[in-house]
Amino acid sequence: MFDPVIAPSGTLLGLLQRGRGDGTLHALTAPRAEALAALNHCVVRDPRHDWQVENRSLYYARLYLDLGGELDAIEAHLFDAEDILDTEENRTGLALAVLGHLASYGRRDALELLRRYAAEGTNWAWALDELALRDDDAGLRALAAPVLARFPAGAEGDAELAAVVRDAFEPRPWRLWADDPRAWIATRVRAAQETGCFDRWQRQMNSSGPRPGWSVQAVFDWAQQGLERGTPLHVPAARCLTAVAGPEDRPEILQAARGGSEGARTTALRYLADSNDPDALDLVEQAVTTGPTPVVEAAVEAYERMRSVAAVERARRWARRPDPLGAAAGRMLACRGGTQDKELVLGALREAVRGEGPDAPTLWTLVDGAGRLGIGCAAPVLRHIYRETASSHLRGRAARALAATDPSFPAGFAVECLWDCEESTRELAARHAETGDTRVVDRLRRLAADPAEEDEVQTAVRSRFGSETPPV
């Protein structure tokens, strides 16, 4: 799937794609047709850069409710011919999750659409998981026959069915079907359940990983073999070294860290950094200067895991380096530096935004560090990141940092954060937003009464009003 095209942050579409609270507020005041067009665009063209961790479904479902939106666009997307050609679950996952939330709010049309897609669609397993949480027993039983029909009788079909049952995210439908009064359904599902349990046990017994008695060189060889297969294994290999290596093996490990194969070198660097070896920092610097890209990345990652005072002191020397080690040093100081490191962290934050933009991965740690160290001068940069980033998680981190550095946050961004797509951001807003704005009080009451809202958010709301839940 291609990376989504994100509209400018000042447009209604750009706000909704980012999941910002202002997106909902602007949509509710925009012409209804325009707002629904932007909303449908977001749901059928998932705007998230990381669809597995960023939240949008509840955010979009609530807006469908507020706008009284029809589901024609979602239906057309789900049953488009592309559903047969593109079997990736991220093509339809957001739309199905939105339908799940709408069904939980009582939208019968959403429930019927989920049932139909579970019976006919390619990404039927996701739809079934949504229904497992919201549908009644009769609705789920009606799906048993069309779902089982996907798996032809015979060894191959039975094996596929067993794998699906074994890996099901929500087991409720399968447990229900195992007790179905129709014998042909119950018998087949029970057999699949038993086969899945046996397969799981067999995989555990047939592990092909390291064995007791391995030598240091055997661990290095295993790491190199993984790298040649395209599966980096230096992290588990370093853990193996912890069990395998003794003091007498240190020279061999140091030699591997200086110039061994890529698998051996990355494993040795990780092991030495995790054990706070006195030569680890020099070897990390040498690896970044002379090593190929996989070694550089592994060395930087190993360095950032270090917790020693020496690692922080070295970060103060490295922070101005114009290379990956300099960027890692900035992140090290953001996590573990003191007040004397504010200027270095602020410089790293500004440089990252200038050089890589508001979605740079390094910003996650630097933004947290700006908040942890209370760097007031960072507020303008943090506000820029908040507005422009396409990552709702990074925006939430920027909001937390602004709460610690920007006196205007409670009356500013905290208000719109009450409508944000991320529950952690809504929780932050519920604790900080000034209640002088009538919108804030109304929103807090709605969040407190919404059964779909997360417990942490409702707890934060109640802390503002007292122990009694405010009336809607």
Short mmCIF file of C-alpha atoms in Angstrom, two decimals:
data_model
loop_
_atom_site.label_atom_id
_atom_site.label_comp_id
_atom_site.label_asym_id
_atom_site.label_seq_id
_atom_site.Cartn_x
_atom_site.Cartn_y
_atom_site.Cartn_z
CA MET A 1 0.00 0.00 0.00
CA PHE A 2 1.33 3.44 -0.96
CA ASP A 3 1.89 6.13 1.65
CA PRO A 4 -1.22 8.32 1.90
CA VAL A 5 -1.25 11.83 0.48
CA ILE A 6 -1.96 14.20 3.36
CA ALA A 7 -3.67 17.50 2.58
CA PRO A 8 -2.37 20.79 4.11
CA SER A 9 -3.10 21.18 7.80
CA GLY A 10 -5.17 24.30 7.22
CA THR A 11 -7.81 22.47 5.16
CA LEU A 12 -10.78 20.51 6.45
CA LEU A 13 -9.53 17.36 4.75
CA GLY A 14 -6.04 17.80 6.21
CA LEU A 15 -7.45 18.25 9.73
CA LEU A 16 -9.63 15.15 9.45
CA GLN A 17 -6.81 13.07 7.98
CA ARG A 18 -4.63 13.98 10.95
CA GLY A 19 -7.41 13.17 13.42
CA ARG A 20 -7.17 16.60 15.03
CA GLY A 21 -9.91 17.88 17.26
CA ASP A 22 -10.21 20.95 15.08
CA GLY A 23 -11.21 18.62 12.25
CA THR A 24 -14.43 17.71 14.02
CA LEU A 25 -15.09 21.30 15.08
CA HIS A 26 -14.59 22.59 11.54
CA ALA A 27 -16.66 19.78 10.00
CA LEU A 28 -19.62 20.60 12.23
CA THR A 29 -19.64 24.21 11.00
CA ALA A 30 -18.88 23.47 7.33
CA PRO A 31 -21.57 22.73 4.72
CA ARG A 32 -22.79 19.19 5.41
CA ALA A 33 -22.05 17.89 1.91
CA GLU A 34 -18.47 19.19 2.06
CA ALA A 35 -17.91 17.72 5.52
CA LEU A 36 -19.28 14.30 4.51
CA ALA A 37 -17.17 14.25 1.35
CA ALA A 38 -14.00 14.87 3.38
CA LEU A 39 -15.04 12.30 5.98
CA ASN A 40 -15.76 9.64 3.36
CA HIS A 41 -12.41 10.37 1.71
CA CYS A 42 -10.61 9.65 4.98
CA VAL A 43 -12.47 6.42 5.71
CA VAL A 44 -12.07 4.84 2.27
CA ARG A 45 -8.48 6.10 1.82
CA ASP A 46 -6.91 5.37 5.19
CA PRO A 47 -4.68 8.40 5.95
CA ARG A 48 -2.62 6.81 8.71
CA HIS A 49 1.09 6.25 8.18
CA ASP A 50 0.97 3.43 10.75
CA TRP A 51 -2.52 1.93 10.61
CA GLN A 52 -1.70 -0.66 13.27
CA VAL A 53 -1.16 1.81 16.12
CA GLU A 54 -2.87 5.10 15.22
CA ASN A 55 -6.53 5.54 16.11
CA ARG A 56 -9.12 7.01 13.77
CA SER A 57 -12.14 4.70 13.79
CA LEU A 58 -13.96 6.07 16.85
CA TYR A 59 -13.10 9.63 15.78
CA TYR A 60 -14.66 9.12 12.34
CA ALA A 61 -17.63 7.15 13.70
CA ARG A 62 -18.53 9.95 16.09
CA LEU A 63 -18.42 12.43 13.24
CA TYR A 64 -20.73 10.23 11.13
CA LEU A 65 -23.17 10.33 14.04
CA ASP A 66 -22.91 14.09 14.49
CA LEU A 67 -23.42 14.68 10.76
CA GLY A 68 -26.08 12.00 10.33
CA GLY A 69 -23.90 10.57 7.57
CA GLU A 70 -25.05 7.85 5.20
CA LEU A 71 -22.91 4.77 4.60
CA ASP A 72 -23.18 4.59 0.80
CA ALA A 73 -19.52 5.52 0.25
CA ILE A 74 -18.33 2.88 2.73
CA GLU A 75 -20.55 0.25 1.12
CA ALA A 76 -19.24 1.08 -2.35
CA HIS A 77 -15.66 0.87 -1.05
CA LEU A 78 -16.15 -2.49 0.65
CA PHE A 79 -17.82 -4.18 -2.29
CA ASP A 80 -15.75 -2.61 -5.04
CA ALA A 81 -14.09 -5.01 -7.49
CA GLU A 82 -10.75 -4.03 -5.92
CA ASP A 83 -11.80 -6.02 -2.86
CA ILE A 84 -11.09 -9.18 -4.84
CA LEU A 85 -7.79 -7.93 -6.27
CA ASP A 86 -6.33 -6.26 -3.16
CA THR A 87 -6.51 -8.70 -0.25
CA GLU A 88 -4.49 -6.58 2.19
CA GLU A 89 -6.55 -5.99 5.33
CA ASN A 90 -5.45 -2.36 5.59
CA ARG A 91 -7.52 -1.53 2.49
CA THR A 92 -10.79 -2.10 4.33
CA GLY A 93 -9.76 -2.29 7.99
CA LEU A 94 -10.53 1.33 8.86
CA ALA A 95 -13.94 1.23 7.19
CA LEU A 96 -14.84 -1.98 9.04
CA ALA A 97 -13.70 -0.56 12.37
CA VAL A 98 -15.80 2.56 11.80
CA LEU A 99 -18.81 0.37 11.07
CA GLY A 100 -18.12 -1.53 14.28
CA HIS A 101 -18.26 1.63 16.36
CA LEU A 102 -21.39 2.80 14.55
CA ALA A 103 -23.03 -0.55 15.27
CA SER A 104 -22.19 -0.17 18.95
CA TYR A 105 -23.93 3.23 18.87
CA GLY A 106 -27.07 1.53 17.53
CA ARG A 107 -26.72 2.16 13.80
CA ARG A 108 -28.58 -0.83 12.35
CA ASP A 109 -27.38 -0.07 8.82
CA ALA A 110 -23.76 -0.43 9.99
CA LEU A 111 -24.51 -3.78 11.63
CA GLU A 112 -26.20 -5.11 8.47
CA LEU A 113 -23.28 -3.93 6.33
CA LEU A 114 -20.81 -5.73 8.58
CA ARG A 115 -22.85 -8.93 8.39
CA ARG A 116 -23.01 -8.75 4.60
CA TYR A 117 -19.27 -8.13 4.27
CA ALA A 118 -18.44 -10.95 6.69
CA ALA A 119 -20.42 -13.29 4.44
CA GLU A 120 -19.13 -12.00 1.08
CA GLY A 121 -16.02 -9.82 1.50
CA THR A 122 -12.34 -10.65 1.23
CA ASN A 123 -11.37 -9.19 4.61
CA TRP A 124 -14.20 -11.13 6.25
CA ALA A 125 -12.17 -12.08 9.35
CA TRP A 126 -11.88 -8.43 10.41
CA ALA A 127 -15.62 -7.93 9.94
CA LEU A 128 -16.27 -11.07 11.99
CA ASP A 129 -14.09 -9.72 14.80
CA GLU A 130 -16.13 -6.50 14.83
CA LEU A 131 -19.35 -8.50 14.95
CA ALA A 132 -18.00 -10.73 17.71
CA LEU A 133 -17.99 -7.68 19.98
CA ARG A 134 -21.36 -6.26 18.94
CA ASP A 135 -23.70 -8.78 17.32
CA ASP A 136 -26.10 -11.13 19.07
CA ASP A 137 -25.87 -14.93 18.98
CA ALA A 138 -28.51 -15.26 16.27
CA GLY A 139 -26.65 -12.88 13.96
CA LEU A 140 -23.38 -14.75 14.44
CA ARG A 141 -24.96 -18.17 13.96
CA ALA A 142 -26.36 -17.02 10.62
CA LEU A 143 -22.78 -16.42 9.42
CA ALA A 144 -21.51 -19.91 10.23
CA ALA A 145 -22.51 -21.46 6.91
CA PRO A 146 -21.14 -18.74 4.58
CA VAL A 147 -17.87 -18.52 6.54
CA LEU A 148 -17.28 -22.28 6.55
CA ALA A 149 -18.13 -22.42 2.85
CA ARG A 150 -14.92 -20.46 2.24
CA PHE A 151 -12.95 -23.57 3.19
CA PRO A 152 -13.53 -26.48 0.78
CA ALA A 153 -13.83 -29.97 2.18
CA GLY A 154 -10.57 -31.86 2.17
CA ALA A 155 -7.17 -31.76 3.80
CA GLU A 156 -6.14 -28.40 2.36
CA GLY A 157 -9.36 -26.62 3.28
CA ASP A 158 -9.38 -28.16 6.75
CA ALA A 159 -5.79 -27.00 7.34
CA GLU A 160 -6.68 -23.45 6.28
CA LEU A 161 -9.71 -23.46 8.56
CA ALA A 162 -7.64 -24.72 11.50
CA ALA A 163 -5.12 -21.91 10.98
CA VAL A 164 -7.88 -19.28 10.90
CA VAL A 165 -9.52 -20.64 14.05
CA ARG A 166 -6.17 -20.83 15.83
CA ASP A 167 -5.22 -17.24 14.97
CA ALA A 168 -8.67 -15.65 15.42
CA PHE A 169 -8.45 -12.34 17.29
CA GLU A 170 -11.95 -12.73 18.75
CA PRO A 171 -12.79 -16.40 19.53
CA ARG A 172 -16.47 -15.86 20.38
CA PRO A 173 -17.96 -16.81 16.96
CA TRP A 174 -15.91 -20.00 16.76
CA ARG A 175 -16.87 -21.05 20.29
CA LEU A 176 -20.51 -20.37 19.44
CA TRP A 177 -20.27 -22.39 16.23
CA ALA A 178 -18.57 -25.28 18.04
CA ASP A 179 -21.87 -25.71 19.94
CA ASP A 180 -24.08 -25.11 16.90
CA PRO A 181 -27.12 -27.42 16.75
CA ARG A 182 -26.24 -28.18 13.12
CA ALA A 183 -23.94 -31.17 13.47
CA TRP A 184 -21.97 -30.54 10.28
CA ILE A 185 -20.98 -27.07 11.51
CA ALA A 186 -20.19 -28.02 15.11
CA THR A 187 -18.16 -31.09 14.10
CA ARG A 188 -16.02 -29.19 11.62
CA VAL A 189 -15.31 -26.26 13.95
CA ARG A 190 -14.40 -28.54 16.86
CA ALA A 191 -12.00 -30.47 14.64
CA ALA A 192 -10.40 -27.20 13.54
CA GLN A 193 -10.01 -26.10 17.17
CA GLU A 194 -8.30 -29.35 18.11
CA THR A 195 -5.98 -29.19 15.09
CA GLY A 196 -5.05 -25.59 15.90
CA CYS A 197 -4.11 -26.47 19.46
CA PHE A 198 -1.93 -29.34 18.22
CA ASP A 199 -0.23 -27.08 15.63
CA ARG A 200 0.61 -24.52 18.31
CA TRP A 201 2.15 -27.21 20.54
CA GLN A 202 4.10 -28.64 17.59
CA ARG A 203 5.59 -25.23 16.69
CA GLN A 204 6.76 -24.78 20.25
CA MET A 205 8.43 -28.21 20.24
CA ASN A 206 10.14 -27.66 16.86
CA SER A 207 11.93 -24.42 17.61
CA SER A 208 15.07 -24.03 15.49
CA GLY A 209 16.78 -21.37 17.60
CA PRO A 210 19.99 -21.57 19.66
CA ARG A 211 20.67 -24.62 21.79
CA PRO A 212 22.51 -25.05 25.10
CA GLY A 213 26.19 -25.62 24.57
CA TRP A 214 26.57 -23.22 21.66
CA SER A 215 29.87 -21.39 21.39
CA VAL A 216 30.30 -17.64 20.85
CA GLN A 217 31.22 -18.32 17.23
CA ALA A 218 28.09 -20.44 16.75
CA VAL A 219 25.97 -17.49 17.92
CA PHE A 220 27.78 -15.18 15.49
CA ASP A 221 27.23 -17.67 12.66
CA TRP A 222 23.51 -17.87 13.48
CA ALA A 223 23.23 -14.07 13.40
CA GLN A 224 25.00 -13.93 10.04
CA GLN A 225 22.76 -16.62 8.58
CA GLY A 226 19.70 -14.64 9.63
CA LEU A 227 21.08 -11.49 8.00
CA GLU A 228 21.71 -13.35 4.76
CA ARG A 229 18.08 -14.53 4.80
CA GLY A 230 16.91 -10.94 5.28
CA THR A 231 16.00 -11.44 8.95
CA PRO A 232 18.30 -9.52 11.32
CA LEU A 233 18.90 -11.61 14.44
CA HIS A 234 21.48 -9.53 16.28
CA VAL A 235 19.09 -8.65 19.10
CA PRO A 236 18.20 -12.24 20.11
CA ALA A 237 21.78 -13.27 19.30
CA ALA A 238 23.08 -10.71 21.79
CA ARG A 239 20.79 -12.20 24.43
CA CYS A 240 22.20 -15.62 23.59
CA LEU A 241 25.73 -14.29 24.12
CA THR A 242 24.71 -13.26 27.63
CA ALA A 243 24.09 -16.92 28.43
CA VAL A 244 26.95 -18.34 26.37
CA ALA A 245 29.90 -15.98 26.82
CA GLY A 246 32.28 -15.90 29.76
CA PRO A 247 35.10 -13.53 30.70
CA GLU A 248 37.52 -15.57 28.59
CA ASP A 249 35.43 -14.83 25.46
CA ARG A 250 35.70 -11.04 25.70
CA PRO A 251 38.69 -10.72 23.31
CA GLU A 252 36.81 -12.68 20.64
CA ILE A 253 33.71 -10.49 21.06
CA LEU A 254 35.78 -7.29 20.92
CA GLN A 255 37.43 -8.49 17.73
CA ALA A 256 34.03 -9.21 16.18
CA ALA A 257 32.82 -5.73 17.15
CA ARG A 258 35.84 -4.15 15.43
CA GLY A 259 35.78 -6.02 12.14
CA GLY A 260 33.73 -9.19 12.05
CA SER A 261 30.99 -10.06 9.58
CA GLU A 262 27.92 -7.84 9.68
CA GLY A 263 25.97 -10.37 11.72
CA ALA A 264 28.81 -10.89 14.20
CA ARG A 265 29.62 -7.19 14.42
CA THR A 266 26.06 -6.06 15.09
CA THR A 267 25.61 -8.83 17.67
CA ALA A 268 28.85 -7.99 19.46
CA LEU A 269 28.07 -4.27 19.57
CA ARG A 270 24.64 -4.94 21.04
CA TYR A 271 26.07 -7.32 23.63
CA LEU A 272 28.86 -4.99 24.69
CA ALA A 273 26.53 -1.99 24.97
CA ASP A 274 23.97 -3.92 27.00
CA SER A 275 26.67 -5.11 29.38
CA ASN A 276 28.20 -1.60 29.71
CA ASP A 277 31.58 -2.85 28.59
CA PRO A 278 34.25 -0.15 29.05
CA ASP A 279 35.17 -0.33 25.34
CA ALA A 280 31.58 -0.20 24.08
CA LEU A 281 31.40 3.56 23.48
CA ASP A 282 34.63 3.67 21.47
CA LEU A 283 33.50 0.69 19.41
CA VAL A 284 30.13 2.34 18.73
CA GLU A 285 31.89 5.47 17.49
CA GLN A 286 34.21 3.40 15.30
CA ALA A 287 31.27 1.44 13.86
CA VAL A 288 29.38 4.61 12.95
CA THR A 289 32.49 6.05 11.29
CA THR A 290 33.59 3.00 9.32
CA GLY A 291 30.76 0.47 9.18
CA PRO A 292 28.16 -0.24 6.49
CA THR A 293 24.58 0.92 7.01
CA PRO A 294 23.30 -2.16 8.94
CA VAL A 295 26.24 -1.89 11.34
CA VAL A 296 25.74 1.87 11.78
CA GLU A 297 22.06 1.38 12.56
CA ALA A 298 22.75 -1.41 15.02
CA ALA A 299 25.50 0.59 16.74
CA VAL A 300 23.26 3.64 17.16
CA GLU A 301 20.41 1.52 18.46
CA ALA A 302 22.72 -0.23 20.93
CA TYR A 303 24.11 3.09 22.15
CA GLU A 304 20.67 4.53 22.82
CA ARG A 305 19.89 1.61 25.12
CA MET A 306 22.84 2.37 27.37
CA ARG A 307 22.06 3.76 30.82
CA SER A 308 25.48 4.62 32.19
CA VAL A 309 26.75 8.03 33.22
CA ALA A 310 29.57 7.57 30.73
CA ALA A 311 27.03 7.22 27.89
CA VAL A 312 25.39 10.53 28.86
CA GLU A 313 28.77 12.25 29.12
CA ARG A 314 29.71 10.97 25.69
CA ALA A 315 26.38 12.25 24.34
CA ARG A 316 27.37 15.79 25.34
CA ARG A 317 30.47 15.41 23.16
CA TRP A 318 28.63 13.83 20.25
CA ALA A 319 25.45 15.93 20.20
CA ARG A 320 26.71 18.36 17.55
CA ARG A 321 27.94 15.68 15.15
CA PRO A 322 26.12 15.88 11.77
CA ASP A 323 25.58 12.13 11.53
CA PRO A 324 23.36 9.40 13.00
CA LEU A 325 25.47 9.27 16.14
CA GLY A 326 24.94 13.00 16.71
CA ALA A 327 21.17 12.52 16.35
CA ALA A 328 21.31 9.58 18.77
CA ALA A 329 23.25 11.70 21.25
CA GLY A 330 20.49 14.33 21.14
CA ARG A 331 17.92 11.65 21.89
CA MET A 332 20.09 10.28 24.69
CA LEU A 333 20.17 13.70 26.35
CA ALA A 334 16.43 14.13 25.80
CA CYS A 335 15.85 10.89 27.72
CA ARG A 336 18.58 11.03 30.37
CA GLY A 337 20.16 14.46 30.32
CA GLY A 338 19.84 17.14 32.98
CA THR A 339 18.89 20.79 33.00
CA GLN A 340 22.36 21.67 31.72
CA ASP A 341 21.50 19.88 28.48
CA LYS A 342 18.47 21.98 27.55
CA GLU A 343 20.28 23.90 24.81
CA LEU A 344 21.62 20.73 23.20
CA VAL A 345 18.18 19.08 23.21
CA LEU A 346 16.54 22.23 21.85
CA GLY A 347 19.17 22.43 19.11
CA ALA A 348 18.58 18.80 18.19
CA LEU A 349 14.83 19.40 18.09
CA ARG A 350 15.12 22.43 15.82
CA GLU A 351 17.62 20.72 13.54
CA ALA A 352 15.40 17.65 13.17
CA VAL A 353 12.40 19.76 12.17
CA ARG A 354 14.47 21.83 9.73
CA GLY A 355 16.20 18.86 8.18
CA GLU A 356 13.57 16.12 8.22
CA GLY A 357 10.23 17.85 8.70
CA PRO A 358 7.46 17.44 11.29
CA ASP A 359 7.12 13.67 10.84
CA ALA A 360 10.73 12.68 11.49
CA PRO A 361 10.94 9.55 13.70
CA THR A 362 13.63 11.17 15.84
CA LEU A 363 11.12 13.80 16.98
CA TRP A 364 9.24 11.37 19.19
CA THR A 365 12.08 11.21 21.70
CA LEU A 366 13.13 14.85 21.32
CA VAL A 367 9.58 16.11 21.89
CA ASP A 368 9.32 14.01 25.05
CA GLY A 369 12.66 15.40 26.19
CA ALA A 370 11.55 18.99 25.65
CA GLY A 371 8.60 18.35 27.93
CA ARG A 372 10.61 16.40 30.51
CA LEU A 373 13.22 19.15 30.79
CA GLY A 374 10.61 21.93 30.70
CA ILE A 375 12.25 23.78 27.80
CA GLY A 376 10.00 26.84 27.48
CA CYS A 377 11.83 28.09 24.38
CA ALA A 378 10.77 24.91 22.60
CA ALA A 379 7.06 25.85 22.64
CA PRO A 380 7.01 27.45 19.15
CA VAL A 381 8.64 24.36 17.61
CA LEU A 382 6.30 22.08 19.53
CA ARG A 383 3.28 24.02 18.32
CA HIS A 384 4.53 23.66 14.73
CA ILE A 385 4.93 19.90 15.16
CA TYR A 386 1.48 19.68 16.73
CA ARG A 387 -0.15 21.43 13.77
CA GLU A 388 1.75 19.81 10.93
CA THR A 389 2.56 16.21 11.83
CA ALA A 390 0.49 13.51 10.18
CA SER A 391 1.11 11.16 13.13
CA SER A 392 -1.58 11.36 15.77
CA HIS A 393 0.80 9.73 18.27
CA LEU A 394 3.49 12.35 17.70
CA ARG A 395 0.85 15.08 17.98
CA GLY A 396 -0.18 13.62 21.34
CA ARG A 397 3.42 13.72 22.52
CA ALA A 398 3.69 17.33 21.37
CA ALA A 399 0.54 18.12 23.34
CA ARG A 400 2.04 16.59 26.50
CA ALA A 401 5.22 18.58 26.00
CA LEU A 402 3.20 21.78 25.47
CA ALA A 403 1.31 21.12 28.68
CA ALA A 404 4.69 21.24 30.45
CA THR A 405 6.19 24.19 28.58
CA ASP A 406 3.46 26.46 27.19
CA PRO A 407 1.30 28.53 29.60
CA SER A 408 -1.25 29.07 26.81
CA PHE A 409 -1.91 25.34 26.36
CA PRO A 410 -4.96 25.03 28.69
CA ALA A 411 -6.87 27.75 26.84
CA GLY A 412 -5.47 26.84 23.42
CA PHE A 413 -4.64 23.43 22.02
CA ALA A 414 -6.03 21.64 25.09
CA VAL A 415 -9.54 22.64 24.07
CA GLU A 416 -9.39 21.06 20.62
CA CYS A 417 -7.62 18.02 22.08
CA LEU A 418 -10.92 17.05 23.73
CA TRP A 419 -12.05 15.98 20.23
CA ASP A 420 -8.73 14.33 19.25
CA CYS A 421 -8.65 10.83 17.75
CA GLU A 422 -6.21 9.46 20.36
CA GLU A 423 -7.63 8.60 23.77
CA SER A 424 -4.37 9.52 25.53
CA THR A 425 -4.59 13.01 24.02
CA ARG A 426 -8.24 13.35 25.07
CA GLU A 427 -7.25 12.27 28.57
CA LEU A 428 -4.54 14.95 28.68
CA ALA A 429 -7.04 17.56 27.51
CA ALA A 430 -9.61 16.47 30.08
CA ARG A 431 -7.07 17.22 32.81
CA HIS A 432 -5.86 20.58 31.44
CA ALA A 433 -8.51 22.31 29.32
CA GLU A 434 -9.88 25.46 30.90
CA THR A 435 -13.57 25.16 31.66
CA GLY A 436 -14.26 28.84 31.06
CA ASP A 437 -15.06 27.87 27.48
CA THR A 438 -18.64 26.51 27.35
CA ARG A 439 -17.58 24.04 24.66
CA VAL A 440 -15.21 22.44 27.16
CA VAL A 441 -17.89 21.78 29.78
CA ASP A 442 -20.31 20.38 27.21
CA ARG A 443 -17.63 18.14 25.73
CA LEU A 444 -16.51 16.84 29.12
CA ARG A 445 -20.09 15.90 29.94
CA ARG A 446 -20.49 14.07 26.66
CA LEU A 447 -17.24 12.15 27.14
CA ALA A 448 -18.29 11.15 30.65
CA ALA A 449 -21.57 9.73 29.38
CA ASP A 450 -20.28 8.04 26.21
CA PRO A 451 -20.10 4.24 26.70
CA ALA A 452 -17.53 3.98 23.89
CA GLU A 453 -15.08 6.30 25.63
CA GLU A 454 -11.98 4.84 27.30
CA ASP A 455 -12.00 4.45 31.08
CA GLU A 456 -8.88 6.60 31.48
CA VAL A 457 -10.57 9.52 29.71
CA GLN A 458 -13.72 9.23 31.80
CA THR A 459 -11.66 9.06 34.99
CA ALA A 460 -9.89 12.28 34.00
CA VAL A 461 -13.24 13.93 33.26
CA ARG A 462 -14.67 12.92 36.62
CA SER A 463 -11.59 14.31 38.36
CA ARG A 464 -12.59 17.74 37.00
CA PHE A 465 -16.21 17.52 38.13
CA GLY A 466 -15.81 15.54 41.32
CA SER A 467 -16.96 12.02 42.09
CA GLU A 468 -20.39 12.49 40.52
CA THR A 469 -20.75 12.01 36.77
CA PRO A 470 -22.09 15.30 35.36
CA PRO A 471 -25.49 15.15 33.71
CA VAL A 472 -25.64 15.21 29.93
#
